[in-house]
CSV table of C-alpha atoms in Angstrom, one decimal:
chain,number,residue,atom,x,y,z
A,1,UNK,CA,-5.0,-132.3,41.3
A,2,UNK,CA,-7.7,-131.2,38.7
A,3,UNK,CA,-6.6,-128.6,36.3
A,4,UNK,CA,-8.3,-125.2,36.7
A,5,UNK,CA,-10.1,-124.0,33.5
A,6,UNK,CA,-10.6,-120.4,32.5
A,7,UNK,CA,-14.3,-120.7,33.0
A,8,UNK,CA,-14.2,-122.3,36.5
A,9,UNK,CA,-16.0,-120.6,39.4
A,10,UNK,CA,-13.8,-119.7,42.4
A,11,UNK,CA,-13.8,-122.5,44.9
A,12,UNK,CA,-15.0,-120.0,47.5
A,13,UNK,CA,-16.4,-116.6,46.5
A,14,UNK,CA,-13.5,-114.1,46.7
A,15,UNK,CA,-15.6,-110.9,46.5
A,16,UNK,CA,-14.8,-109.3,49.9
A,17,UNK,CA,-16.6,-106.1,50.9
A,18,UNK,CA,-13.4,-104.1,50.4
A,19,UNK,CA,-13.1,-105.5,46.8
A,20,UNK,CA,-16.7,-104.7,46.0
A,21,UNK,CA,-16.3,-101.1,47.3
A,22,UNK,CA,-13.2,-100.5,45.3
A,23,UNK,CA,-14.7,-101.9,42.1
A,24,UNK,CA,-18.0,-99.9,42.6
A,25,UNK,CA,-16.0,-96.7,43.3
A,26,UNK,CA,-14.1,-97.2,40.0
A,27,UNK,CA,-17.2,-97.5,37.9
A,28,UNK,CA,-18.9,-94.6,39.8
A,29,UNK,CA,-16.0,-92.2,39.0
A,30,UNK,CA,-15.9,-93.3,35.4
A,31,UNK,CA,-19.6,-92.8,35.0
A,32,UNK,CA,-19.6,-89.4,36.8
A,33,UNK,CA,-17.4,-87.8,34.1
A,34,UNK,CA,-20.2,-88.3,31.6
A,35,UNK,CA,-22.4,-85.8,33.4
A,36,UNK,CA,-20.1,-83.6,35.4
A,37,UNK,CA,-19.0,-81.4,32.4
A,38,UNK,CA,-22.6,-80.4,31.6
A,39,UNK,CA,-22.9,-78.1,34.6
A,40,UNK,CA,-19.6,-76.4,33.8
A,41,UNK,CA,-20.5,-75.4,30.2
A,42,UNK,CA,-21.3,-71.8,31.1
A,43,UNK,CA,-18.0,-71.4,33.0
A,44,UNK,CA,-16.0,-73.1,30.2
A,45,UNK,CA,-17.6,-70.9,27.5
A,46,UNK,CA,-16.4,-67.8,29.4
A,47,UNK,CA,-13.0,-69.2,30.2
A,48,UNK,CA,-9.6,-68.0,28.9
A,49,UNK,CA,-9.6,-70.9,26.4
A,50,UNK,CA,-12.3,-69.1,24.4
A,51,UNK,CA,-13.8,-72.3,22.9
A,52,UNK,CA,-16.3,-72.1,20.1
A,53,UNK,CA,-19.7,-73.6,20.4
A,54,UNK,CA,-18.6,-76.6,18.3
A,55,UNK,CA,-15.5,-77.1,20.5
A,56,UNK,CA,-17.7,-77.0,23.7
A,57,UNK,CA,-19.9,-79.7,22.2
A,58,UNK,CA,-16.9,-81.8,21.4
A,59,UNK,CA,-15.5,-81.3,24.9
A,60,UNK,CA,-18.8,-82.9,26.2
A,61,UNK,CA,-19.0,-85.5,23.5
A,62,UNK,CA,-15.4,-86.8,23.1
A,63,UNK,CA,-15.6,-88.7,26.4
A,64,UNK,CA,-19.0,-90.3,25.6
A,65,UNK,CA,-17.9,-91.3,22.0
A,66,UNK,CA,-14.6,-92.9,23.1
A,67,UNK,CA,-16.3,-94.5,26.2
A,68,UNK,CA,-19.2,-96.1,24.3
A,69,UNK,CA,-17.3,-96.9,21.1
A,70,UNK,CA,-14.6,-98.9,22.8
A,71,UNK,CA,-16.6,-100.7,25.4
A,72,UNK,CA,-17.0,-104.0,23.6
A,73,UNK,CA,-13.4,-104.5,22.5
A,74,UNK,CA,-12.2,-103.3,25.8
A,75,UNK,CA,-14.3,-105.9,27.6
A,76,UNK,CA,-12.9,-108.6,25.3
A,77,UNK,CA,-9.3,-107.3,25.9
A,78,UNK,CA,-9.8,-107.8,29.7
A,79,UNK,CA,-11.2,-111.3,29.2
A,80,UNK,CA,-8.2,-112.3,27.2
A,81,UNK,CA,-5.3,-110.6,28.9
A,82,UNK,CA,-6.5,-110.1,32.5
A,83,UNK,CA,-9.4,-108.1,34.0
A,84,UNK,CA,-7.5,-106.6,36.9
A,85,UNK,CA,-4.7,-105.5,34.5
A,86,UNK,CA,-7.3,-103.9,32.2
A,87,UNK,CA,-8.9,-102.1,35.1
A,88,UNK,CA,-5.5,-100.7,36.3
A,89,UNK,CA,-4.6,-99.7,32.7
A,90,UNK,CA,-8.0,-98.0,32.4
A,91,UNK,CA,-7.4,-96.0,35.6
A,92,UNK,CA,-4.0,-95.0,34.3
A,93,UNK,CA,-5.5,-93.8,31.0
A,94,UNK,CA,-8.3,-92.0,32.8
A,95,UNK,CA,-5.8,-90.1,35.0
A,96,UNK,CA,-3.6,-89.2,32.0
A,97,UNK,CA,-6.6,-87.8,30.1
A,98,UNK,CA,-7.8,-85.8,33.2
A,99,UNK,CA,-4.3,-84.4,33.6
A,100,UNK,CA,-4.2,-83.3,30.0
A,101,UNK,CA,-7.6,-81.7,30.3
A,102,UNK,CA,-6.7,-79.9,33.5
A,103,UNK,CA,-3.6,-78.3,32.0
A,104,UNK,CA,-4.9,-77.8,28.4
A,105,UNK,CA,-3.9,-74.4,27.0
A,106,UNK,CA,-6.1,-74.7,23.9
A,107,UNK,CA,-9.5,-76.4,23.3
A,108,UNK,CA,-8.0,-79.1,21.1
A,109,UNK,CA,-6.0,-80.5,24.0
A,110,UNK,CA,-9.0,-80.3,26.3
A,111,UNK,CA,-11.0,-82.4,23.8
A,112,UNK,CA,-8.1,-84.8,23.4
A,113,UNK,CA,-7.8,-85.3,27.2
A,114,UNK,CA,-11.5,-86.0,27.4
A,115,UNK,CA,-11.2,-88.7,24.7
A,116,UNK,CA,-8.2,-90.3,26.5
A,117,UNK,CA,-10.2,-90.4,29.7
A,118,UNK,CA,-13.1,-91.9,27.8
A,119,UNK,CA,-10.9,-94.7,26.5
A,120,UNK,CA,-9.8,-95.3,30.1
A,121,UNK,CA,-13.4,-95.5,31.2
A,122,UNK,CA,-14.1,-98.0,28.5
A,123,UNK,CA,-11.5,-100.3,30.1
A,124,UNK,CA,-12.7,-99.6,33.6
A,125,UNK,CA,-16.4,-100.4,33.3
A,126,UNK,CA,-16.5,-103.9,31.7
A,127,UNK,CA,-13.5,-105.0,33.8
A,128,UNK,CA,-15.2,-104.1,37.1
A,129,UNK,CA,-18.4,-105.9,36.1
A,130,UNK,CA,-16.5,-108.9,34.9
A,131,UNK,CA,-14.6,-109.1,38.2
A,132,UNK,CA,-17.8,-108.9,40.1
A,133,UNK,CA,-19.3,-111.7,38.1
A,134,UNK,CA,-16.3,-113.9,38.6
A,135,UNK,CA,-15.6,-113.2,42.2
A,136,UNK,CA,-19.1,-113.1,43.7
A,137,UNK,CA,-20.1,-116.7,43.0
A,138,UNK,CA,-23.6,-117.7,41.9
A,139,UNK,CA,-25.2,-117.3,45.4
A,140,UNK,CA,-24.1,-113.7,45.8
A,141,UNK,CA,-24.0,-112.6,42.2
A,142,UNK,CA,-27.5,-110.9,42.2
A,143,UNK,CA,-26.7,-108.8,45.3
A,144,UNK,CA,-23.3,-107.9,44.0
A,145,UNK,CA,-24.7,-106.8,40.6
A,146,UNK,CA,-27.2,-104.7,42.4
A,147,UNK,CA,-24.4,-102.8,44.1
A,148,UNK,CA,-22.5,-102.4,40.8
A,149,UNK,CA,-25.7,-101.2,39.1
A,150,UNK,CA,-26.2,-98.7,41.9
A,151,UNK,CA,-22.7,-97.4,41.4
A,152,UNK,CA,-23.6,-96.7,37.7
A,153,UNK,CA,-26.6,-94.7,38.7
A,154,UNK,CA,-24.8,-92.9,41.5
A,155,UNK,CA,-22.1,-92.0,39.1
A,156,UNK,CA,-24.6,-89.9,37.1
A,157,UNK,CA,-25.7,-88.2,40.2
A,158,UNK,CA,-22.2,-87.6,41.6
A,159,UNK,CA,-21.3,-86.1,38.2
A,160,UNK,CA,-24.2,-83.6,38.5
A,161,UNK,CA,-23.5,-82.8,42.1
A,162,UNK,CA,-19.7,-82.5,41.7
A,163,UNK,CA,-20.0,-80.5,38.5
A,164,UNK,CA,-22.5,-78.1,40.2
A,165,UNK,CA,-20.3,-77.6,43.2
A,166,UNK,CA,-17.2,-77.1,41.2
A,167,UNK,CA,-19.1,-74.6,39.0
A,168,UNK,CA,-20.3,-72.7,42.0
A,169,UNK,CA,-17.0,-72.5,44.0
A,170,UNK,CA,-14.0,-73.5,41.8
A,171,UNK,CA,-12.6,-73.5,38.3
A,172,UNK,CA,-13.5,-76.1,35.7
A,173,UNK,CA,-9.8,-77.1,35.7
A,174,UNK,CA,-10.2,-78.2,39.4
A,175,UNK,CA,-12.6,-80.9,38.3
A,176,UNK,CA,-10.1,-82.6,36.0
A,177,UNK,CA,-7.2,-82.0,38.4
A,178,UNK,CA,-9.0,-83.8,41.2
A,179,UNK,CA,-9.5,-86.8,39.0
A,180,UNK,CA,-5.7,-87.5,38.8
A,181,UNK,CA,-5.0,-88.3,42.5
A,182,UNK,CA,-8.5,-89.9,42.8
A,183,UNK,CA,-7.6,-92.3,40.0
A,184,UNK,CA,-4.3,-93.0,41.7
A,185,UNK,CA,-6.0,-93.8,45.0
A,186,UNK,CA,-8.5,-96.1,43.2
A,187,UNK,CA,-5.6,-97.9,41.5
A,188,UNK,CA,-4.0,-98.5,44.8
A,189,UNK,CA,-7.2,-99.8,46.3
A,190,UNK,CA,-7.7,-102.2,43.4
A,191,UNK,CA,-4.1,-103.4,43.6
A,192,UNK,CA,-4.4,-104.2,47.3
A,193,UNK,CA,-8.0,-105.6,47.5
A,194,UNK,CA,-8.8,-107.3,44.2
A,195,UNK,CA,-7.5,-110.8,43.3
A,196,UNK,CA,-6.7,-111.7,39.7
A,197,UNK,CA,-9.2,-113.9,37.9
A,198,UNK,CA,-8.4,-116.6,35.3
A,199,UNK,CA,-7.7,-115.3,31.8
A,200,UNK,CA,-9.5,-116.6,28.7
A,201,UNK,CA,-6.7,-116.9,26.2
A,202,UNK,CA,-9.0,-118.7,23.8
A,203,UNK,CA,-11.1,-115.5,23.3
A,204,UNK,CA,-10.3,-113.8,20.0
A,205,UNK,CA,-9.8,-110.0,19.8
A,206,UNK,CA,-10.3,-110.2,16.0
A,207,UNK,CA,-8.5,-106.9,15.1
A,208,UNK,CA,-10.4,-106.3,11.8
A,209,UNK,CA,-13.7,-107.1,13.4
A,210,UNK,CA,-12.9,-104.9,16.3
A,211,UNK,CA,-12.0,-102.0,14.0
A,212,UNK,CA,-15.3,-102.4,12.0
A,213,UNK,CA,-17.4,-102.5,15.2
A,214,UNK,CA,-15.7,-99.7,16.9
A,215,UNK,CA,-15.7,-97.4,13.9
A,216,UNK,CA,-19.4,-98.3,13.3
A,217,UNK,CA,-20.4,-97.5,16.8
A,218,UNK,CA,-18.4,-94.2,16.8
A,219,UNK,CA,-20.2,-93.2,13.5
A,220,UNK,CA,-23.6,-94.0,14.9
A,221,UNK,CA,-22.9,-92.2,18.2
A,222,UNK,CA,-21.6,-89.2,16.3
A,223,UNK,CA,-24.9,-89.1,14.3
A,224,UNK,CA,-27.0,-89.3,17.5
A,225,UNK,CA,-25.1,-86.7,19.4
A,226,UNK,CA,-24.7,-84.2,16.6
A,227,UNK,CA,-28.3,-84.6,15.3
A,228,UNK,CA,-29.9,-81.8,17.4
A,229,UNK,CA,-27.4,-79.3,16.0
A,230,UNK,CA,-27.5,-80.4,12.3
A,231,UNK,CA,-31.0,-81.9,12.1
A,232,UNK,CA,-31.8,-85.6,11.8
A,233,UNK,CA,-32.2,-85.4,8.0
A,234,UNK,CA,-29.1,-83.3,7.2
A,235,UNK,CA,-26.5,-84.9,4.9
A,236,UNK,CA,-23.8,-85.0,7.6
A,237,UNK,CA,-26.1,-87.0,10.0
A,238,UNK,CA,-27.5,-89.3,7.3
A,239,UNK,CA,-24.0,-90.0,6.2
A,240,UNK,CA,-22.9,-90.8,9.7
A,241,UNK,CA,-25.8,-93.2,10.2
A,242,UNK,CA,-25.3,-94.8,6.8
A,243,UNK,CA,-21.5,-95.3,7.4
A,244,UNK,CA,-22.2,-96.6,10.9
A,245,UNK,CA,-24.9,-99.0,9.8
A,246,UNK,CA,-22.7,-100.3,7.0
A,247,UNK,CA,-19.7,-100.9,9.2
A,248,UNK,CA,-21.8,-102.6,11.9
A,249,UNK,CA,-23.4,-104.8,9.2
A,250,UNK,CA,-20.0,-105.7,7.8
A,251,UNK,CA,-18.9,-106.6,11.3
A,252,UNK,CA,-21.9,-108.8,11.8
A,253,UNK,CA,-21.6,-110.5,8.4
A,254,UNK,CA,-17.8,-111.2,8.9
A,255,UNK,CA,-18.3,-112.4,12.4
A,256,UNK,CA,-21.1,-114.7,11.4
A,257,UNK,CA,-19.0,-116.3,8.7
A,258,UNK,CA,-16.1,-116.7,11.1
A,259,UNK,CA,-18.4,-118.2,13.8
A,260,UNK,CA,-19.8,-120.7,11.3
A,261,UNK,CA,-16.3,-121.7,10.2
A,262,UNK,CA,-15.2,-122.3,13.7
A,263,UNK,CA,-18.3,-124.3,14.5
A,264,UNK,CA,-17.8,-126.4,11.3
A,265,UNK,CA,-14.2,-127.1,12.2
A,266,UNK,CA,-15.1,-128.1,15.7
A,267,UNK,CA,-17.6,-130.6,14.4
A,268,UNK,CA,-15.1,-132.2,12.1
A,269,UNK,CA,-13.2,-135.0,13.8
A,270,UNK,CA,-10.5,-135.4,11.1
A,271,UNK,CA,-7.4,-133.3,11.5
A,272,UNK,CA,-6.8,-130.6,8.9
A,273,UNK,CA,-3.6,-129.2,7.4
A,274,UNK,CA,-5.2,-125.8,6.9
A,275,UNK,CA,-4.9,-123.2,9.7
A,276,UNK,CA,-7.7,-123.0,12.1
A,277,UNK,CA,-10.1,-120.1,11.3
A,278,UNK,CA,-9.9,-117.1,13.5
A,279,UNK,CA,-12.8,-116.8,16.0
A,280,UNK,CA,-14.8,-113.6,15.9
A,281,UNK,CA,-14.9,-110.9,18.6
A,282,UNK,CA,-18.2,-112.4,19.5
A,283,UNK,CA,-20.7,-114.7,17.8
A,284,UNK,CA,-23.7,-112.6,16.5
A,285,UNK,CA,-25.9,-115.6,16.9
A,286,UNK,CA,-26.1,-114.9,20.6
A,287,UNK,CA,-28.8,-112.3,19.6
A,288,UNK,CA,-31.1,-115.1,18.5
A,289,UNK,CA,-32.0,-115.2,22.2
A,290,UNK,CA,-35.2,-113.1,22.7
A,291,UNK,CA,-34.2,-112.6,26.4
A,292,UNK,CA,-30.8,-111.2,25.5
A,293,UNK,CA,-32.3,-108.8,22.9
A,294,UNK,CA,-34.9,-107.8,25.5
A,295,UNK,CA,-32.4,-107.1,28.3
A,296,UNK,CA,-30.1,-105.1,26.0
A,297,UNK,CA,-33.1,-103.1,24.8
A,298,UNK,CA,-34.3,-102.7,28.4
A,299,UNK,CA,-30.9,-101.2,29.5
A,300,UNK,CA,-31.0,-98.8,26.5
A,301,UNK,CA,-34.6,-97.8,27.3
A,302,UNK,CA,-33.9,-97.1,31.0
A,303,UNK,CA,-30.9,-94.9,30.2
A,304,UNK,CA,-32.7,-93.2,27.3
A,305,UNK,CA,-35.3,-92.0,29.8
A,306,UNK,CA,-32.8,-91.2,32.6
A,307,UNK,CA,-30.4,-89.1,30.6
A,308,UNK,CA,-33.2,-87.2,28.9
A,309,UNK,CA,-34.2,-86.2,32.4
A,310,UNK,CA,-30.6,-85.3,33.3
A,311,UNK,CA,-30.3,-83.2,30.2
A,312,UNK,CA,-33.5,-81.2,30.9
A,313,UNK,CA,-33.3,-81.3,34.7
A,314,UNK,CA,-30.3,-79.2,35.4
A,315,UNK,CA,-31.4,-76.6,32.8
A,316,UNK,CA,-34.9,-76.4,34.3
A,317,UNK,CA,-33.6,-76.0,37.9
A,318,UNK,CA,-31.2,-73.2,36.9
A,319,UNK,CA,-33.0,-71.4,34.1
A,320,UNK,CA,-36.7,-71.8,35.1
A,321,UNK,CA,-36.5,-72.2,38.9
A,322,UNK,CA,-33.5,-69.8,39.2
A,323,UNK,CA,-31.2,-72.1,41.3
A,324,UNK,CA,-27.4,-71.7,41.3
A,325,UNK,CA,-25.2,-74.6,40.1
A,326,UNK,CA,-24.5,-75.8,43.7
A,327,UNK,CA,-28.1,-75.8,44.7
A,328,UNK,CA,-29.0,-77.5,41.5
A,329,UNK,CA,-26.6,-80.3,42.3
A,330,UNK,CA,-28.3,-80.8,45.7
A,331,UNK,CA,-31.8,-80.5,44.2
A,332,UNK,CA,-31.1,-83.4,42.0
A,333,UNK,CA,-30.3,-85.7,44.9
A,334,UNK,CA,-33.8,-87.3,45.1
A,335,UNK,CA,-32.8,-89.3,42.0
A,336,UNK,CA,-30.2,-91.0,44.2
A,337,UNK,CA,-32.7,-92.2,46.9
A,338,UNK,CA,-34.5,-94.8,44.8
A,339,UNK,CA,-31.3,-95.9,43.2
A,340,UNK,CA,-29.7,-96.4,46.6
A,341,UNK,CA,-32.6,-98.2,48.4
A,342,UNK,CA,-34.5,-100.2,45.8
A,343,UNK,CA,-31.7,-102.3,44.1
A,344,UNK,CA,-31.0,-104.3,47.3
A,345,UNK,CA,-34.7,-105.3,47.4
A,346,UNK,CA,-35.0,-105.8,43.6
A,347,UNK,CA,-32.0,-108.2,43.7
A,348,UNK,CA,-34.3,-110.7,45.6
A,349,UNK,CA,-36.6,-110.9,42.6
A,350,UNK,CA,-34.1,-111.4,39.9
A,351,UNK,CA,-35.5,-114.9,39.3
A,352,UNK,CA,-38.7,-113.2,38.1
A,353,UNK,CA,-37.3,-110.5,35.9
A,354,UNK,CA,-40.5,-109.9,33.8
A,355,UNK,CA,-42.7,-108.1,36.4
A,356,UNK,CA,-39.7,-106.4,38.0
A,357,UNK,CA,-38.3,-105.0,34.8
A,358,UNK,CA,-41.8,-104.1,33.5
A,359,UNK,CA,-42.7,-102.3,36.7
A,360,UNK,CA,-39.4,-100.5,36.8
A,361,UNK,CA,-39.4,-99.2,33.2
A,362,UNK,CA,-43.0,-98.2,33.5
A,363,UNK,CA,-42.2,-96.1,36.6
A,364,UNK,CA,-39.5,-94.4,34.6
A,365,UNK,CA,-41.9,-93.6,31.8
A,366,UNK,CA,-44.7,-92.4,34.2
A,367,UNK,CA,-42.2,-90.3,36.2
A,368,UNK,CA,-41.1,-88.6,33.0
A,369,UNK,CA,-44.7,-87.8,32.1
A,370,UNK,CA,-45.2,-86.4,35.6
A,371,UNK,CA,-42.1,-84.3,35.3
A,372,UNK,CA,-43.3,-83.0,32.0
A,373,UNK,CA,-46.0,-81.1,33.8
A,374,UNK,CA,-43.5,-78.9,35.8
A,375,UNK,CA,-43.2,-75.2,35.2
A,376,UNK,CA,-41.9,-72.2,37.0
A,377,UNK,CA,-44.7,-72.4,39.6
A,378,UNK,CA,-44.3,-76.1,40.4
A,379,UNK,CA,-43.5,-76.6,44.1
A,380,UNK,CA,-40.1,-78.3,44.5
A,381,UNK,CA,-41.5,-81.1,46.7
A,382,UNK,CA,-43.9,-82.1,44.0
A,383,UNK,CA,-41.1,-82.1,41.4
A,384,UNK,CA,-38.9,-84.1,43.8
A,385,UNK,CA,-41.7,-86.7,44.0
A,386,UNK,CA,-41.6,-87.3,40.3
A,387,UNK,CA,-37.8,-87.6,40.5
A,388,UNK,CA,-38.2,-90.2,43.2
A,389,UNK,CA,-40.6,-92.1,41.0
A,390,UNK,CA,-38.0,-92.3,38.2
A,391,UNK,CA,-35.3,-93.2,40.7
A,392,UNK,CA,-37.4,-96.1,42.1
A,393,UNK,CA,-38.1,-97.4,38.6
A,394,UNK,CA,-34.4,-97.3,37.7
A,395,UNK,CA,-33.4,-99.1,40.9
A,396,UNK,CA,-36.1,-101.7,40.3
A,397,UNK,CA,-35.3,-102.6,36.7
A,398,UNK,CA,-31.6,-102.2,36.3
A,399,UNK,CA,-30.2,-105.0,38.5
A,400,UNK,CA,-32.3,-107.6,36.7
A,401,UNK,CA,-31.4,-106.2,33.3
A,402,UNK,CA,-27.7,-106.0,34.1
A,403,UNK,CA,-27.6,-109.6,35.5
A,404,UNK,CA,-29.6,-110.8,32.4
A,405,UNK,CA,-26.9,-109.5,30.0
A,406,UNK,CA,-24.0,-110.5,32.3
A,407,UNK,CA,-25.2,-114.1,32.4
A,408,UNK,CA,-26.2,-114.4,28.7
A,409,UNK,CA,-22.6,-115.3,27.7
A,410,UNK,CA,-20.2,-117.8,29.2
A,411,UNK,CA,-18.3,-116.7,32.2
A,412,UNK,CA,-15.1,-116.6,30.2
A,413,UNK,CA,-16.7,-113.7,28.2
A,414,UNK,CA,-18.1,-111.8,31.1
A,415,UNK,CA,-16.1,-108.7,30.1
A,416,UNK,CA,-17.6,-108.8,26.6
A,417,UNK,CA,-21.1,-109.2,28.1
A,418,UNK,CA,-20.5,-106.2,30.3
A,419,UNK,CA,-19.3,-104.3,27.2
A,420,UNK,CA,-22.5,-105.2,25.3
A,421,UNK,CA,-24.7,-104.1,28.3
A,422,UNK,CA,-22.8,-100.9,28.9
A,423,UNK,CA,-22.8,-100.0,25.2
A,424,UNK,CA,-26.5,-100.3,25.3
A,425,UNK,CA,-26.7,-97.9,28.3
A,426,UNK,CA,-24.5,-95.3,26.6
A,427,UNK,CA,-26.3,-95.4,23.3
A,428,UNK,CA,-29.6,-95.1,25.1
A,429,UNK,CA,-28.2,-92.2,27.1
A,430,UNK,CA,-26.9,-90.5,24.0
A,431,UNK,CA,-30.3,-91.0,22.3
A,432,UNK,CA,-32.1,-89.6,25.3
A,433,UNK,CA,-30.1,-86.4,25.2
A,434,UNK,CA,-30.4,-86.1,21.4
A,435,UNK,CA,-34.1,-86.6,21.3
A,436,UNK,CA,-34.8,-84.2,24.1
A,437,UNK,CA,-32.4,-81.7,22.6
A,438,UNK,CA,-34.0,-81.9,19.2
A,439,UNK,CA,-37.5,-81.2,20.7
A,440,UNK,CA,-36.1,-78.3,22.7
A,441,UNK,CA,-34.4,-76.9,19.6
A,442,UNK,CA,-37.8,-76.5,18.0
A,443,UNK,CA,-39.2,-74.4,20.8
A,444,UNK,CA,-38.5,-70.7,21.7
A,445,UNK,CA,-37.3,-71.4,25.2
A,446,UNK,CA,-36.7,-74.2,27.8
A,447,UNK,CA,-39.9,-73.4,29.7
A,448,UNK,CA,-42.1,-74.1,26.7
A,449,UNK,CA,-40.1,-77.0,25.3
A,450,UNK,CA,-39.3,-79.0,28.4
A,451,UNK,CA,-42.8,-80.5,28.8
A,452,UNK,CA,-43.0,-81.6,25.1
A,453,UNK,CA,-39.5,-83.2,25.3
A,454,UNK,CA,-40.2,-85.2,28.4
A,455,UNK,CA,-43.6,-86.3,27.1
A,456,UNK,CA,-42.0,-87.6,23.9
A,457,UNK,CA,-39.4,-89.5,25.8
A,458,UNK,CA,-41.9,-90.8,28.5
A,459,UNK,CA,-44.3,-92.2,25.9
A,460,UNK,CA,-41.4,-93.8,24.0
A,461,UNK,CA,-40.2,-95.4,27.3
A,462,UNK,CA,-43.7,-96.8,27.9
A,463,UNK,CA,-44.0,-98.2,24.4
A,464,UNK,CA,-40.5,-99.8,24.6
A,465,UNK,CA,-41.4,-101.3,28.0
A,466,UNK,CA,-44.1,-103.4,26.3
A,467,UNK,CA,-41.5,-104.7,23.8
A,468,UNK,CA,-39.0,-105.5,26.5
A,469,UNK,CA,-41.6,-107.3,28.7
A,470,UNK,CA,-42.8,-109.4,25.7
A,471,UNK,CA,-39.2,-110.5,25.0
A,472,UNK,CA,-38.7,-111.7,28.6
A,473,UNK,CA,-41.2,-114.5,28.2
A,474,UNK,CA,-40.0,-118.0,29.0
A,475,UNK,CA,-37.3,-119.4,31.2
A,476,UNK,CA,-34.0,-117.6,31.6
A,477,UNK,CA,-31.1,-119.0,29.6
A,478,UNK,CA,-28.2,-120.3,31.5
A,479,UNK,CA,-25.1,-118.2,30.9
């Protein structure tokens, strides 16, 4: 009987509907907690915890920083030691963090709980995508990835809706308390429905490289997230960007040396008495591919625009239109429509990513420019039409971009590929919030600053769309 290798495709695709639903539900819940806290800020500020403005910001940011900063090593961890195990461990961490946050008697514990949940989300997201890639098989992979991408988008919407309803009718503690049994139910669903996939024990976790990359990403994310409050040119922010860039450069330099050493040893036929060089977390030379660079930039661009909208949208609907938190959550629902309906159609065109991605990102940019014209007198149906435009663009572009990143690395590194793609999403999302927040900070109120903020982001999305489309020339590489 032939020996099964770590990179072999399943003999028959094992991605059942129940498995796909469980995996998508996991990533939806993990993504929802990025946005849910935003609509609870007023209630949290007035709570018995008495948090300062800085502590409120860290309550929001701790989850995002831990989530995005740990994605790449978390994906590699799942590839090496087991994706299903990584997913279950991530759900456990997510539940522990939510429980700590729900019971927190002081702001510090609330922030710590958010960070623990973010670390759990970092394990959940790449593990789910990697399992989808392995279990779907080549014939169903595009449709399955469209469903996974939809779950990412729906997570943002579910966070806004859930946060709004909790803010309207319940205490902020109820949001975190509800996550504990929900994570338990998801873990049970995964345990019963999801088969294990072959591990990739040859993949290296490279502890020093992992530390350099994680610390570098955390420093960069800190700079992006804190820049609206401190100013982009303040010493604190410049230091964060400088440290982050230096650590990421050190990771790239060290990883490139290690990759070359491994390649050189592999080409040498003669045995050597010296120990084999340690492989890097991933080979930076993968970014020589224009298509990989373009798909990563495309993911960051789409979420840059989408989360700039999320940041401004809830404030506009509450402060300018006068909607309550619950109504605001419902009023955002048009953004779900395109994300829910378009990906299934877009999956049919993944063999031609250039026009699909270009059209999708352009719709996001144009929708943002349309939304920038809204004011207190704008009829809601017109505003909802612009939300639908952005939604359709997201649903059109994201499946092709996600599949492009997922297939850019060998199947044994699918979790790592997912980590790269999701890191791009989260960094883009953080930039979208930071840029729109910076523009708003320079205006006297939201009504006067919202249009400028969305115009800046919309124009940036359209410019970056041209760069992404140019990078998608040529035939797709085989992952």
